[in-house]
XYZ file of C-alpha atoms in Angstrom:
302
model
C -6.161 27.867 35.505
C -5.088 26.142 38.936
C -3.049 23.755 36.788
C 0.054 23.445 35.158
C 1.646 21.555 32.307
C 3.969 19.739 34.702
C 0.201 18.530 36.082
C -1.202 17.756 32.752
C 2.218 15.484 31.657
C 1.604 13.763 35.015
C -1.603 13.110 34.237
C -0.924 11.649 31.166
C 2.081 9.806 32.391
C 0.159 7.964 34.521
C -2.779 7.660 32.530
C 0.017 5.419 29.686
C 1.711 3.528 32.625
C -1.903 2.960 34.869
C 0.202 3.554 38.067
C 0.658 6.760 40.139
C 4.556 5.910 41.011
C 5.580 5.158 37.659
C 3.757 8.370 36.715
C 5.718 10.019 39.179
C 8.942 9.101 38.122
C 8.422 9.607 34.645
C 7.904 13.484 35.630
C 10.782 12.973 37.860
C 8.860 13.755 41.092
C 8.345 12.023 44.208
C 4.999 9.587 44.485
C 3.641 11.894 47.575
C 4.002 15.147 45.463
C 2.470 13.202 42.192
C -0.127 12.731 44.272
C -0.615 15.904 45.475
C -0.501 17.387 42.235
C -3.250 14.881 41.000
C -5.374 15.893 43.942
C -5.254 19.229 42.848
C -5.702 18.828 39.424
C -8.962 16.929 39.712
C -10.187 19.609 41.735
C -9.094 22.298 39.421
C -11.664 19.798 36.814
C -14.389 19.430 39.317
C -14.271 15.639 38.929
C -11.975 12.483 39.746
C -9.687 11.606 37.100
C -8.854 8.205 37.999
C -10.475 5.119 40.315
C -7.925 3.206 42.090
C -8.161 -0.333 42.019
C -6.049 -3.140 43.167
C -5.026 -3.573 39.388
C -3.576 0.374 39.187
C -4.985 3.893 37.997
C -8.272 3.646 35.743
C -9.422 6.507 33.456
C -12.912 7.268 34.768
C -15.226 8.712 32.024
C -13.678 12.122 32.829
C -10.664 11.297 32.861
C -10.820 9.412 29.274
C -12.240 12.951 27.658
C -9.457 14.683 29.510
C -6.600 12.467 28.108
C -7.751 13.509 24.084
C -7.369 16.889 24.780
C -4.056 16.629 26.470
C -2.378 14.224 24.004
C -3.430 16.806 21.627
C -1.672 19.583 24.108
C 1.287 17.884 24.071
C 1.635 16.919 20.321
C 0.897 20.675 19.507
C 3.850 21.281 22.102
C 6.111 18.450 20.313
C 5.197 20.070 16.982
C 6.365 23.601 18.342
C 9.401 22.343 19.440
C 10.300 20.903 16.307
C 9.195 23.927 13.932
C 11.336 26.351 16.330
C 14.418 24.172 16.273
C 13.629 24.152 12.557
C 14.073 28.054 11.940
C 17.173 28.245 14.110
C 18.487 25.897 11.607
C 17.659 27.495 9.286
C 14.381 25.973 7.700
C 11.295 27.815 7.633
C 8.530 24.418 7.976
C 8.465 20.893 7.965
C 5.016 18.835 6.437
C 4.577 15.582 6.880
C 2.703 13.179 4.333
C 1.820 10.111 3.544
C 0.672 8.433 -0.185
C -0.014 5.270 -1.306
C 2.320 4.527 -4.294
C 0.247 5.233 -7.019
C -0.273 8.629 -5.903
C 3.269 9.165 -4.932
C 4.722 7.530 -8.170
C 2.432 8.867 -10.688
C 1.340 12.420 -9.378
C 2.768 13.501 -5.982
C 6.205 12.911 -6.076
C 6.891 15.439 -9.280
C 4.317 18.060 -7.680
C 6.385 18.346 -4.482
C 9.760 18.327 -5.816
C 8.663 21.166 -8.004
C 7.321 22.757 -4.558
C 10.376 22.637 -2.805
C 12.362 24.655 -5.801
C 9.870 27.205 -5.190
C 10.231 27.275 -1.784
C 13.828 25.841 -0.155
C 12.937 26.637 3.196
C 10.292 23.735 3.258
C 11.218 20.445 4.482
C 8.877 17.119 3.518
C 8.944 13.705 5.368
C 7.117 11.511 2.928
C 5.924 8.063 3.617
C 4.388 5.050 1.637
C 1.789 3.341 3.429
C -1.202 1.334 1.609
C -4.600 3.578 1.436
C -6.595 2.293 4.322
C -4.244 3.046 6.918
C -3.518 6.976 6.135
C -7.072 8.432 7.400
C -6.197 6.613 11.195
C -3.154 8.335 10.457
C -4.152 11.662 9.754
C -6.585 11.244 12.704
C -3.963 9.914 15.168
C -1.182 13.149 13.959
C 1.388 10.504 12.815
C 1.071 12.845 9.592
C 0.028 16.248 8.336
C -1.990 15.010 5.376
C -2.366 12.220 3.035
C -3.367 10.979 -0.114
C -5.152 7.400 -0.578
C -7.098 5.236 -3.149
C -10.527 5.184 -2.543
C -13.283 6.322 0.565
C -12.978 6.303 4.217
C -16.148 6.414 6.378
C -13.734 7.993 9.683
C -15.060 11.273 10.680
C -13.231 14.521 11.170
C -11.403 14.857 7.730
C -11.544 16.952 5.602
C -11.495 14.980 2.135
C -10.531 16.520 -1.793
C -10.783 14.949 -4.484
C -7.351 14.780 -5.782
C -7.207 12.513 -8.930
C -8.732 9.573 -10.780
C -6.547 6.292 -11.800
C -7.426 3.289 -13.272
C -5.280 -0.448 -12.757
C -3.941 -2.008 -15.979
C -2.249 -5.685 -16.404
C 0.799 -5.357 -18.277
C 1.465 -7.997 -20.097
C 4.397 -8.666 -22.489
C 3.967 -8.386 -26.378
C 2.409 -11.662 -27.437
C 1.681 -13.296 -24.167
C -1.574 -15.161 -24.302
C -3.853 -12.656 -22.341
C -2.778 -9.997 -24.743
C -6.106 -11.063 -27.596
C -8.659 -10.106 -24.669
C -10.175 -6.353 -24.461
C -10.089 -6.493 -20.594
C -9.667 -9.438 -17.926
C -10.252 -10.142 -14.417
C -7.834 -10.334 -11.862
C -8.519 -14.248 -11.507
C -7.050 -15.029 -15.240
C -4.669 -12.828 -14.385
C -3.504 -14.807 -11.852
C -2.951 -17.369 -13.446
C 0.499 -16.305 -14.413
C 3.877 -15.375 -12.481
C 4.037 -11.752 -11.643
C 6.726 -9.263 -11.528
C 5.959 -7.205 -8.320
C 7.117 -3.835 -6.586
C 8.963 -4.761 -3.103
C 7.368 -6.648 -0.701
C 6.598 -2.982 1.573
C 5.195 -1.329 -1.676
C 1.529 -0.413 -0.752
C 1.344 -1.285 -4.675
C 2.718 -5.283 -3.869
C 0.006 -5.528 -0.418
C -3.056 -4.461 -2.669
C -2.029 -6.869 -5.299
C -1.521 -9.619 -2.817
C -5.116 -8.974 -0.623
C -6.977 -8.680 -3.808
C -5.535 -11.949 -4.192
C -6.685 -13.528 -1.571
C -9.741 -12.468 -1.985
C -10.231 -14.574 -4.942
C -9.387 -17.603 -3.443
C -5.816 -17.666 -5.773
C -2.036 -17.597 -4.337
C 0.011 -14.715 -6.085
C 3.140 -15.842 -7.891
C 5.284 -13.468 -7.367
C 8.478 -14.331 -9.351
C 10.639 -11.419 -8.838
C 10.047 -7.811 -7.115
C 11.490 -4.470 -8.498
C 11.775 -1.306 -6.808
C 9.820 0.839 -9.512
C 7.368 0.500 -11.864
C 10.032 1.460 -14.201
C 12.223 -1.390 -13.278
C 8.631 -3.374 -12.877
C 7.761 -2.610 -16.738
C 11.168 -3.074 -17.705
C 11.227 -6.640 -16.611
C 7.407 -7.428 -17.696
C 8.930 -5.937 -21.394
C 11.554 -8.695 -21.238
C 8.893 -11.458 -20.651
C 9.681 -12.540 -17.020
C 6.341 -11.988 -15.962
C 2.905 -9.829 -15.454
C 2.022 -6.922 -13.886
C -0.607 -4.804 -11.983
C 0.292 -1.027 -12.349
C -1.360 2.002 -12.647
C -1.976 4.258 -15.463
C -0.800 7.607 -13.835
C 2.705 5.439 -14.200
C 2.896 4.474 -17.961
C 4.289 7.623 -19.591
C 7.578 6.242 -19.690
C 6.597 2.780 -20.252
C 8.921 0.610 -22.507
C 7.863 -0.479 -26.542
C 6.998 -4.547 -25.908
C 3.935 -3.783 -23.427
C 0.591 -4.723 -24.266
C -1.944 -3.018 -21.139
C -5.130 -4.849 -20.486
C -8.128 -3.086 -18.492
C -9.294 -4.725 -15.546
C -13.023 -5.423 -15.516
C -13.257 -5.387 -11.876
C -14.905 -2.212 -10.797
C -12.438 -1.787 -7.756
C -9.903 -0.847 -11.103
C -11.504 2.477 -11.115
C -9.856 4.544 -8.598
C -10.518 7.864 -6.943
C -7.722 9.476 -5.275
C -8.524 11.581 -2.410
C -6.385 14.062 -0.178
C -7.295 14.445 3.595
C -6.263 16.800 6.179
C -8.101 17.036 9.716
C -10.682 19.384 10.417
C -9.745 20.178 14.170
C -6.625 21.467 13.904
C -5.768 24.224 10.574
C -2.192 23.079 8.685
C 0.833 25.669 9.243
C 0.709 27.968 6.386
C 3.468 26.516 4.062
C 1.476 22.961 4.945
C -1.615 24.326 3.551
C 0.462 25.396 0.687
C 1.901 22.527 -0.436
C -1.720 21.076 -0.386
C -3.161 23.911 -2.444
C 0.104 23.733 -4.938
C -0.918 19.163 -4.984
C -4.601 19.905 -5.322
C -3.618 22.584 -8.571
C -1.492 21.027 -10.702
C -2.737 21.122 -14.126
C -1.251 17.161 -14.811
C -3.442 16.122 -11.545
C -5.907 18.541 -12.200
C -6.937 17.501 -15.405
C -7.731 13.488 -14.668
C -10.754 15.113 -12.297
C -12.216 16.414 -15.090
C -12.304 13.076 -17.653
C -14.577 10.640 -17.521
């Protein structure tokens, strides 16, 4: 190659700040070797990389397909950096995921804790985030993998099955919704609710399925877990919208209504890209999430 990665980091330096100087300086070089580099670097491509215009440095079509692959360069480069300075330190990886926090609460968070006592020298960043952002996510390398409620029609994943869940309203023992087999979420609303926190992925669906059906939420109070959340619904300050995956534990004074909305139903699916193969302890920690017999099993009922 007649290129460098000092050429390619130019390149994308100026490519972020649309101007050659700022490029240069970013790089810490002077403007008339940033250019000269540049020169040489579109020739080394066999096409121009940039039209200058009075406004700055424009990505021609080239120049567009060459930034994807060198973002990618340089987050493989970022990623290698960060696993090295990982086994100095003694650890041996480092996965990044995100869930929303159905999956986290009710499946994902006991599979990798048991994970990590099998295998100490694996480190895990996990992250909440509501379902339809993960897959840009995953795409973009903000993560290794994720988990979310539900399809996604973006290309270039590779998508599990990972579990099925259904939404309940809790209601307290005796409350007036309790005599009905199942309810919408429109008589549900009705009533004050007793939320998770306002960044809960749980809180934002509850709150845009709202909207959708024309009603404000009241949202009395807001709990950290759907332990505190079921706690509070027991003691009759409220209603709530919680999953099933998280009622094992849940208190005597509960009566759980099925939704009849179909959106209730819920397939939860695990993603990783299909460009780029996880590390080895990545892939299995998503092996070890996809097997576990308490996950496992919900695939298999109707």
């Amino acid at each position: 190659m007649r290129y460098e990665l000092t050429d390619l980091k130019l390149f994308l330096e100026i490519a972020l700040a649309r101007s050659l100087s700022a490029g240069a300086a970013a790089v810490h070089i002077t403007a008339s070797s940033a250019s000269y580099r540049l020169k040489n670097l579109e020739q080394a491509m066999g096409a121009p990389l940039f039209l200058r215009t009075p406004r700055g440095m424009d990505l021609t079509p080239a120049g567009e397909a060459v930034l994807v692959y060198v973002r990618e360069i340089f987050d493989k480069v970022e990623r290698m950096q960060v696993d090295v300075s990982r086994f100095v330190s003694g650890l041996k990886g480092h996965v990044r995921l995100a869930a929303n926090s159905s999956s986290l609460n009710g499946y994902a968070t006991a599979s990798i804790g048991r994970f990590l006592m099998l295998n100490p020298d694996v480190e895990v960043d996990i992250e909440e985030r509501q379902s339809e952002t993960i897959p840009a996510a995953i795409l973009a390398r903000e993560i290794d993998f994720g988990i979310f409620a539900g399809a996604t029609e973006l290309t270039g994943l590779q998508v599990h099955r990972y579990a099925r869940d259904r939404l309940m309203i809790a209601v307290p023992d005796g409350h007036s919704l309790g005599s009905h087999p199942e309810i919408k979420l429109g008589a549900a609303l009705e009533f004050d609710f007793v939320c998770m926190s306002r960044s809960s992925s749980n809180f934002m669906f509850l709150r845009d399925m709202a909207q959708r059906t024309g009603k404000p939420l009241r949202a009395r109070l807001h709990a950290h877990s759907f332990e505190s959340v079921l706690a509070l619904v027991a003691a009759g300050l409220g209603i709530a919208l919680v999953p099933t995956c998280v009622l094992g534990s849940a208190p005597a004074g509960i009566t759980l209504l099925p939704l009849a909305e179909t959106w209730a139903q819920r397939e939860l699916n695990l993603a990783v890209r299909m460009d780029s193969p996880l590390p080895h302890f990545a892939q299995a920690l998503v092996q070890y999430l996809l097997e576990d017999p308490r996950v496992a099993i919900t695939r298999e009922e109707d």
